[in-house]
Coordinates of C-alpha atoms in Angstrom, one line a residue:
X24 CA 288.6 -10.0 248.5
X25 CA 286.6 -9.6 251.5
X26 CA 283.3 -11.6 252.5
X27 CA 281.3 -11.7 255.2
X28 CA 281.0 -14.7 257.4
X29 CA 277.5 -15.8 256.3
X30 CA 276.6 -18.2 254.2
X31 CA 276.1 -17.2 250.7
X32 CA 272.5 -16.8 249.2
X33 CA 270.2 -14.0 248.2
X34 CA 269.1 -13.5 252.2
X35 CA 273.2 -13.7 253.4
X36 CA 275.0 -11.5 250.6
X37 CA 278.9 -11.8 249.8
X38 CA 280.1 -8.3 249.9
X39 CA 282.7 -7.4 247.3
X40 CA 285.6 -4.5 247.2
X41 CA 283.8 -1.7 245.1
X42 CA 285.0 -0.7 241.9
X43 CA 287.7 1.9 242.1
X44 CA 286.5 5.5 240.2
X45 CA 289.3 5.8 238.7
X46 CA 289.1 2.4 237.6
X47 CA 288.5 2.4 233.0
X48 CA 287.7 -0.9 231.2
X49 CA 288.7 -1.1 227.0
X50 CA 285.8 -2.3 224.6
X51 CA 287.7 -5.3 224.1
X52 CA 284.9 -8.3 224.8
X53 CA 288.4 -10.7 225.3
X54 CA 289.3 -8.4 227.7
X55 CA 286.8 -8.4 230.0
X56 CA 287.5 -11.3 232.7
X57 CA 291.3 -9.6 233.2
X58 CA 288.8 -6.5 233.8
X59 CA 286.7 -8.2 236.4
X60 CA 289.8 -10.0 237.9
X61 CA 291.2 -6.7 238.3
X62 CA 288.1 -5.3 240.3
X63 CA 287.4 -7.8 242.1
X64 CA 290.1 -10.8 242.1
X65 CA 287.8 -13.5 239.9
X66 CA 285.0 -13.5 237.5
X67 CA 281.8 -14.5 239.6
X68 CA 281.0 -18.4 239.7
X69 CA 277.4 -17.4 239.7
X70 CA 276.7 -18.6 236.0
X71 CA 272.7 -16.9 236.2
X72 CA 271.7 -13.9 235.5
X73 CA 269.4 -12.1 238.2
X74 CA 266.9 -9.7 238.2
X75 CA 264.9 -8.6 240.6
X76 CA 261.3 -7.3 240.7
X77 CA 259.1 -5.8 243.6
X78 CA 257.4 -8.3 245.2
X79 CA 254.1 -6.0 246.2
X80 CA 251.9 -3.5 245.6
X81 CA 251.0 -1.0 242.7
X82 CA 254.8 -1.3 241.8
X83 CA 255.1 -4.7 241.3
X84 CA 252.0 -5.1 239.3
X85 CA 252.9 -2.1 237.2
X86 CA 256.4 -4.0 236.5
X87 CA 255.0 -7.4 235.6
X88 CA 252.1 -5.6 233.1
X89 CA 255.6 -3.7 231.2
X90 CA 257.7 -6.6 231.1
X91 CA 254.4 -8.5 229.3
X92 CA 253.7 -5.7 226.9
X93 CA 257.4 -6.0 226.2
X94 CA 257.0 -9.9 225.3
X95 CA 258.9 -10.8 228.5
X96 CA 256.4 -12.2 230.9
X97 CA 257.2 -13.3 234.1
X98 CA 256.7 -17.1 234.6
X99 CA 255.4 -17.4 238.4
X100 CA 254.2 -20.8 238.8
X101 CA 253.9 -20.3 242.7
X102 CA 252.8 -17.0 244.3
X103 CA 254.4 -18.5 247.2
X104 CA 258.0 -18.5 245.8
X105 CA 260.5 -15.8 245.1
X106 CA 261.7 -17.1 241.7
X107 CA 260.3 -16.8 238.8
X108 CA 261.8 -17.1 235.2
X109 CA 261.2 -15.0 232.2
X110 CA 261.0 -17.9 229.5
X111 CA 262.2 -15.7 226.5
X112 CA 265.3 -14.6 228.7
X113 CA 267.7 -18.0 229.0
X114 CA 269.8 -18.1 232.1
X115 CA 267.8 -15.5 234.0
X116 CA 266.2 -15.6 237.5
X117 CA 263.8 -13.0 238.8
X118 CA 263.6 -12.8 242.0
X119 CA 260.4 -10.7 244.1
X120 CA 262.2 -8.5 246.7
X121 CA 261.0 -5.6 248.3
X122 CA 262.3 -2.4 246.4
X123 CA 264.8 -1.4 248.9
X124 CA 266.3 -4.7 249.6
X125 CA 266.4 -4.8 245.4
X126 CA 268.8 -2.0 245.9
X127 CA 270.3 -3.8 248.7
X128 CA 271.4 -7.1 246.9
X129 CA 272.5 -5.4 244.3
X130 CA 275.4 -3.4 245.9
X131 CA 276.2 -6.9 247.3
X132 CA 276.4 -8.7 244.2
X133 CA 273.4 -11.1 244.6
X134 CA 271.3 -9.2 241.9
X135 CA 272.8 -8.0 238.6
X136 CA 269.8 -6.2 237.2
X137 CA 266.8 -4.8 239.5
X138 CA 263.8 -2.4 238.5
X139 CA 262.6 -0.1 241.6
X140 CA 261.7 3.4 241.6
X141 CA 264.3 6.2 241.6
X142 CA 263.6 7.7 245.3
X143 CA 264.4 4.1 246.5
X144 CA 267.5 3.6 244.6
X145 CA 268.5 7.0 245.5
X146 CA 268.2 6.5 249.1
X147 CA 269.3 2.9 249.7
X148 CA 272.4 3.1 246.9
X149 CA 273.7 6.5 248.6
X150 CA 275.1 7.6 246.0
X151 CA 277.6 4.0 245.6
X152 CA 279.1 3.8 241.9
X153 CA 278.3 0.7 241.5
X154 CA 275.1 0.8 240.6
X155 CA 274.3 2.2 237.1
X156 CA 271.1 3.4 236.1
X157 CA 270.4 1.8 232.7
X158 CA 266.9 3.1 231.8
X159 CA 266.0 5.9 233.7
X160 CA 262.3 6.6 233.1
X161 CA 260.1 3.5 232.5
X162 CA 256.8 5.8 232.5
X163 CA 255.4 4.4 235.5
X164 CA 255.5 4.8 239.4
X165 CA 255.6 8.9 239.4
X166 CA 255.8 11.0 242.1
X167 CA 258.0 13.4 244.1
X168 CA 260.3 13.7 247.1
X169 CA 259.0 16.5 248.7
X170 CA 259.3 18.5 251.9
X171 CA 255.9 19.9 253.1
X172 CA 255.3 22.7 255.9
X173 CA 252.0 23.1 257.9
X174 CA 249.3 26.1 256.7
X175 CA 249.2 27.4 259.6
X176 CA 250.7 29.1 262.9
X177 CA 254.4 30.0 262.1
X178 CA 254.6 28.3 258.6
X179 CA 251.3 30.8 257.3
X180 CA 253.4 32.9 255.5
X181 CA 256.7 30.5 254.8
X182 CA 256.4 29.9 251.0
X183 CA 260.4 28.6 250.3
X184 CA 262.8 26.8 251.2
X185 CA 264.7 30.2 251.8
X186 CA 262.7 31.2 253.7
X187 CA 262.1 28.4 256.3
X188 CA 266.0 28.4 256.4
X189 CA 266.0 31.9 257.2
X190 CA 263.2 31.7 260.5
X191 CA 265.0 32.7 263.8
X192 CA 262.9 30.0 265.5
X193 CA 265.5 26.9 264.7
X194 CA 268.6 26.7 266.5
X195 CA 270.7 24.4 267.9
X196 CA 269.0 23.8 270.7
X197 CA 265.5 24.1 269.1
X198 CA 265.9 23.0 265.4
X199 CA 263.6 22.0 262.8
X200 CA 262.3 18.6 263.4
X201 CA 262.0 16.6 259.9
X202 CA 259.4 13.4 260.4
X203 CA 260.9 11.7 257.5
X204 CA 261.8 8.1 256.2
X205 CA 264.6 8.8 254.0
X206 CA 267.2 8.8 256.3
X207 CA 270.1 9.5 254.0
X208 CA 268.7 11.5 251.1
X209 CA 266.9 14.3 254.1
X210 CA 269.9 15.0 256.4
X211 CA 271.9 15.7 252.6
X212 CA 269.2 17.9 251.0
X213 CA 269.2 20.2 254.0
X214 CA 272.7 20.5 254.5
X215 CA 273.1 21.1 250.8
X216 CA 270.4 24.2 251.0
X217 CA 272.0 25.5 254.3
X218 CA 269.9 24.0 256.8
X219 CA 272.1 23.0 259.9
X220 CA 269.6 23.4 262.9
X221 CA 267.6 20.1 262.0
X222 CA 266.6 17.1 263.4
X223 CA 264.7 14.0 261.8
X224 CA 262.8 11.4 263.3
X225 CA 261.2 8.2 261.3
X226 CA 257.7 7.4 262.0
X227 CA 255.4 4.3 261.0
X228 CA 252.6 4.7 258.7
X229 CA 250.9 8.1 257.8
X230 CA 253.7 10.8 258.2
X231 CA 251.4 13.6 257.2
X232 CA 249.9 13.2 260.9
X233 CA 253.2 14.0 262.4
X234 CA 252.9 18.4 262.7
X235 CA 249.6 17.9 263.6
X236 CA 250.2 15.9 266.6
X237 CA 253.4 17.9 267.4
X238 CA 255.8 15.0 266.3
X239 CA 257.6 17.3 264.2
X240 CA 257.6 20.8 262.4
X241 CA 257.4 19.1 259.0
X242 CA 257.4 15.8 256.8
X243 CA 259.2 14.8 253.8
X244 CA 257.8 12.1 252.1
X245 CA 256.7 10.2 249.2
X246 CA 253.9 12.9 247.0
X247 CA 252.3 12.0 243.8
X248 CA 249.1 14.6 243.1
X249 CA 249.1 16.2 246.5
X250 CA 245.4 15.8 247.6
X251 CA 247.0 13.9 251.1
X252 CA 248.8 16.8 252.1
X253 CA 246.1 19.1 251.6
X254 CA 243.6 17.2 253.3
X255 CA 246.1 17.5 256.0
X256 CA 246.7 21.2 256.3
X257 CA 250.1 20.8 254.7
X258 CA 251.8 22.2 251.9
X259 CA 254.9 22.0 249.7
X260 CA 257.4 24.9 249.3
X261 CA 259.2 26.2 246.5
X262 CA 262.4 24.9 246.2
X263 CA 261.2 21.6 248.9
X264 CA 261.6 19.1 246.1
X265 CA 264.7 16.7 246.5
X266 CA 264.1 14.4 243.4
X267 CA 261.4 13.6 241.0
X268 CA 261.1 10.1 240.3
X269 CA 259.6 7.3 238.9
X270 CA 260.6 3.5 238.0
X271 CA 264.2 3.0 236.5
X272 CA 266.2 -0.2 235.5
X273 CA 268.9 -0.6 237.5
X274 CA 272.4 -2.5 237.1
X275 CA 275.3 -3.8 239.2
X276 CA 278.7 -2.2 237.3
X277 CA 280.4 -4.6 238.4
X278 CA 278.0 -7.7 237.0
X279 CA 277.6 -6.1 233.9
X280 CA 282.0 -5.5 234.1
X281 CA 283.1 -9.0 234.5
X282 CA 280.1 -11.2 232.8
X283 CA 279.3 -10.8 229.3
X284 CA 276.1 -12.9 229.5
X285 CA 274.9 -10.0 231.9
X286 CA 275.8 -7.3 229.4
X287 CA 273.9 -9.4 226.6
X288 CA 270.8 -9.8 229.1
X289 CA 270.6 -6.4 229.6
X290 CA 271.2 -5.5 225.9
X291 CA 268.1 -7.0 225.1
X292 CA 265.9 -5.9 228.0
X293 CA 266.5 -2.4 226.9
X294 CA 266.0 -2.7 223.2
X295 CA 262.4 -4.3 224.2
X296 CA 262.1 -2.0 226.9
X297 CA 263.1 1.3 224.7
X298 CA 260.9 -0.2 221.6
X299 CA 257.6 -0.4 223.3
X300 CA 257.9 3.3 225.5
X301 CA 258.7 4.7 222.2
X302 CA 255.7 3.2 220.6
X303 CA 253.4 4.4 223.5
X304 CA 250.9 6.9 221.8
X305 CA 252.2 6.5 218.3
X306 CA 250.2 5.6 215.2
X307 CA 250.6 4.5 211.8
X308 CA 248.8 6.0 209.1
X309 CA 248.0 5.1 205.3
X310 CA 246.5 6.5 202.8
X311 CA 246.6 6.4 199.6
X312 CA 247.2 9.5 197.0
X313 CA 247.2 10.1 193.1
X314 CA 250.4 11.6 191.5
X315 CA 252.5 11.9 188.6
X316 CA 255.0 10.5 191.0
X317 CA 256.8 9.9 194.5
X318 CA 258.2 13.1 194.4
X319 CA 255.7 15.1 193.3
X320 CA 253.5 13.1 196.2
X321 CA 256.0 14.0 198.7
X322 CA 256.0 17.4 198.0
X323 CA 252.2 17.7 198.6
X324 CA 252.5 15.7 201.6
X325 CA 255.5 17.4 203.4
X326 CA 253.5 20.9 202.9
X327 CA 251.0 19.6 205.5
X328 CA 253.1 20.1 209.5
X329 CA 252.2 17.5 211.0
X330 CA 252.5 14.7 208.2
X331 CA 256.7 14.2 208.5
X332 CA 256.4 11.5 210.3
X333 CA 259.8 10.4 212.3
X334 CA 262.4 10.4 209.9
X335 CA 259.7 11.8 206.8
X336 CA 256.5 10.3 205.1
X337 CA 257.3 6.5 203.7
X338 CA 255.6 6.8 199.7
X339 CA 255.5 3.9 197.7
X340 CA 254.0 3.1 194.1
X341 CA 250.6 1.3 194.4
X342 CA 250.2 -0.6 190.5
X343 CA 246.9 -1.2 189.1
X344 CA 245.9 -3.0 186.1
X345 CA 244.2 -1.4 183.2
X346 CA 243.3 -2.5 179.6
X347 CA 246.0 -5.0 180.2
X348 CA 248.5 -2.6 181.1
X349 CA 250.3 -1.9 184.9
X350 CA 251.0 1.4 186.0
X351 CA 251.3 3.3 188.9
X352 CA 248.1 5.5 188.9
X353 CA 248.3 6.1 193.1
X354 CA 251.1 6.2 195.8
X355 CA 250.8 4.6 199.3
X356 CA 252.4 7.6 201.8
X357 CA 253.0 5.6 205.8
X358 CA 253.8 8.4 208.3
X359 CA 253.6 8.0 212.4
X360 CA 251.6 10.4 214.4
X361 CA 251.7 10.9 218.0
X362 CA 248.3 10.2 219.1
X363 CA 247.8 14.2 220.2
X364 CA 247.9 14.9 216.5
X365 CA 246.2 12.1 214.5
X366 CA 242.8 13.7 214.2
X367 CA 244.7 16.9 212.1
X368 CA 247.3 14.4 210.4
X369 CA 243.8 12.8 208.7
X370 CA 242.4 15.6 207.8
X371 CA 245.8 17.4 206.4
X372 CA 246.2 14.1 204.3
X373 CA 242.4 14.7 203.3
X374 CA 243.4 18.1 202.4
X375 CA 246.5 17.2 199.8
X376 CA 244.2 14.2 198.3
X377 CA 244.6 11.5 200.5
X378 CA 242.1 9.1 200.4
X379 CA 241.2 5.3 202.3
X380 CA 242.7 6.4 205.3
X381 CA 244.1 3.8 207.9
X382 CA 245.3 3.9 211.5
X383 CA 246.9 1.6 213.6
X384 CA 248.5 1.8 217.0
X385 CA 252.2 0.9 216.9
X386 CA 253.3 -1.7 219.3
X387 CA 257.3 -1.0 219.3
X388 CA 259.8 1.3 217.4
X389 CA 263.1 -0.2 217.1
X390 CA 265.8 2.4 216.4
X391 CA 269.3 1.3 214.9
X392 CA 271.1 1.8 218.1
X393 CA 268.9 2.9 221.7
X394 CA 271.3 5.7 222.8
X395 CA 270.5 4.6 226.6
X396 CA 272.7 1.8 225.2
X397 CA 275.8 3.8 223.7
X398 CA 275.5 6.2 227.3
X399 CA 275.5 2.6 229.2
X400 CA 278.7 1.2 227.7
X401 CA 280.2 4.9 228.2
X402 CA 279.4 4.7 231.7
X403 CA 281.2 1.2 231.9
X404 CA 284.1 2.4 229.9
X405 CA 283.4 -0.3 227.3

C-alpha cells in the first residue's frame, strides 16, 4: 500500500493504489472485504460514511434545497464548521469542500460520496476509474463547456471548429492561444479535433476579457445562456462544445467496493434522490365517472391520449348507499400527468364523463428498482 507522509485527515489525504481495470468483484455481499483486501490490502478503518457538499455559492445552496426536498436536510449547527450531519442518514458526515477539492478527496479516499457539477468532476477526476458517477443529472447547475472565438477581425467569418483548425495563421511558432481554466479537459479536446498549434494560458477572474486585451485568441470557459459572451463580442462555434453539464452524485469505487455501509448509504440517497426528480412536474388526478363497470370505464378513459397515465389509469369502484342497498353506481379513475398536459388531461376526462375533478402535485415516485441503481452495481461488478 502506499501513503504519503502526512498526517491523515480530510486536509492531508492517504493516497491508495487505484483499482486495477481489469479488476471484477462477484455479487456476493460475504465476499466483499476479500474484494477490498484484494484492491487495496485492508478494508478502510474509517467506520463513517462521508459526503461531501460545496461549501459556496449558487451550487451549494442549490444542493442543500435538493437534499431538503428529498427529506435529507443537512444539520449545520455552525456556519463556521465543515461538518455537518444529515440526521436521517446514521453514520454519515458531510463535509463543505469546494467542488474541485470534493473531487480531490475523493480520489484519495477521504470522501466516499461527493455531489459537484460534471465539468468539475470531469476536469479534476481526469478521467481516473475510481470515481463512478452514480446519478448523473440532478436537474440543477446547467451549463456548458464551451470554446468561444471573437466577432471580429480574423474570426468574422470562422463559424466551426473545422474551420478555426484549418486557418493558416496558427503554427508552431504562432499557435492558437486558449485563455482557459480547465487545464486538463482543453489541451485533450483540441488534440482530439486536430488542433496541435495551441497554447493555453489560465487567467483570474473574467476570462471573456482575455481577446479583447490581446491575452489570447480565444476563451473556453464555463457558459450557461450566453448573454456574457455576447456582451463581449464573443461567440461560440459549432462543434466548440467539450461537455454539457450539470450537478451529478459522485462515488469513490473503491469506498463503495470494500464497505457495505457505503453501498447502503448510497442506496438510499438515490432512491430519494431518483423519487423526488421523477416527481418534479407530475400530478395526480381524480375524478370520478359512472359505469356499468371498471372495464367498461377503462375503455372510455384510455380513448382519451393523454389520460394513460404511467403504467395506465388506476379505476376503482366508489359504493354508495341506496334504499338500503350498496352498489357501485361510479368508479374512481387516478392517472399522473406531466404538468405540460394537465389542463387537456381535465378536460379529456370532462369529455368521457368525468366529473369532481382533483389535482395534486406529486412529491416522489418510487419505482420498484431505480435503474441508476442496477447500472451502479454493473459498473462495480456486483
Amino acid at each position: 500500500m502506499l501513503t504519503s507522509n502526512l498526517p491523515k485527515s480530510p486536509f492531508f489525504p492517504t493516497r491508495y493504489v487505484p483499482v486495477p481495470p481489469s479488476f471484477h468483484i462477484t455479487c456476493s455481499v460475504s465476499q466483499l472485504q476479500s474484494a477490498a483486501e484484494a484492491v487495496n490490502g485492508r478494508v478502510s478503518e474509517r467506520n463513517e460514511i462521508r459526503l461531501g457538499l460545496p461549501s459556496k455559492g449558487r451550487m451549494a445552496a442549490d444542493t442543500l434545497d435538493l437534499l431538503k426536498d428529498c427529506q435529507l436536510s443537512v444539520k449545520h449547527v455552525n456556519p463556521r464548521q465543515y461538518v455537518a450531519q444529515i440526521p436521517q442518514l446514521s453514520g454519515l458526515e458531510v463535509w463543505f469542500q469546494r467542488p474541485k477539492d470534493i473531487v480531490r478527496k475523493l480520489l484519495s479516499g477521504d470522501l466516499d460520496l461527493g455531489i459537484a457539477g460534471f465539468d468539475t468532476v470531469s476536469e479534476y477526476g481526469e478521467g481516473n476509474e475510481d470515481l463512478i458517477i452514480v446519478h448523473d443529472a440532478l436537474d440543477y447547475g446547467d451549463c456548458r463547456l464551451s470554446l468561444a472565438i471573437p466577432k471580429y477581425g480574423i474570426f468574422e467569418n470562422i463559424n466551426s471548429l473545422t474551420e478555426l483548425a484549418q486557418m493558416p495563421q496558427w503554427t508552431k511558432e504562432k499557435p492558437l492561444r486558449v485563455a482557459t481554466g480547465f487545464t486538463y479537459l482543453g489541451p485533450k479536446f483540441m488534440k482530439d479535433n486536430g488542433l496541435n498549434h495551441v497554447s493555453f494560458s489560465t487567467a483570474d477572474g473574467a476570462l471573456e476579457a482575455a481577446p479583447a486585451m490581446g491575452i489570447a485568441d480565444a476563451i473556453l470557459d464555463l457558459v450557461s445562456s450566453g448573454t456574457t459572451l455576447k456582451e463581449n463580442n464573443l461567440k461560440e462555434i459549432d462543434g466548440g462544445v467539450v461537455l454539457q453539464s450539470q450537478a451529478v452524485l459522485v462515488a469513490s469505487k473503491k469506498s463503495l467496493i470494500q464497505r457495505k455501509s457505503a453501498l447502503d448509504t448510497t442506496h438510499e440517497i438515490l432512491e430519494r434522490l431518483e423519487a423526488h426528480l421523477r416527481a418534479q412536474g407530475q400530478f395526480m388526478v381524480t375524478a370520478n365517472m359512472r359505469g356499468n363497470s371498471a372495464a367498461e370505464v377503462a375503455e372510455r378513459v384510455l380513448s382519451q391520449p393523454s389520460l394513460s397515465g404511467l403504467q395506465g389509469p388506476t379505476i376503482s369502484p366508489v359504493f354508495c348507499k341506496h334504499g338500503g342497498q350498496i352498489a357501485a353506481d361510479y368508479y374512481a379513475i387516478v392517472i399522473c400527468v406531466p404538468k405540460k398536459a394537465l389542463y387537456n388531461s381535465v378536460q379529456q376526462l370532462r369529455a368521457v364523463g368525468g366529473s369532481g375533478v382533483l389535482v395534486s402535485p406529486l412529491t416522489y415516485i418510487f419505482d420498484e428498482e431505480t435503474p441508476r441503481w442496477h447500472e451502479l452495481l454493473t459498473k462495480l461488478g456486483l
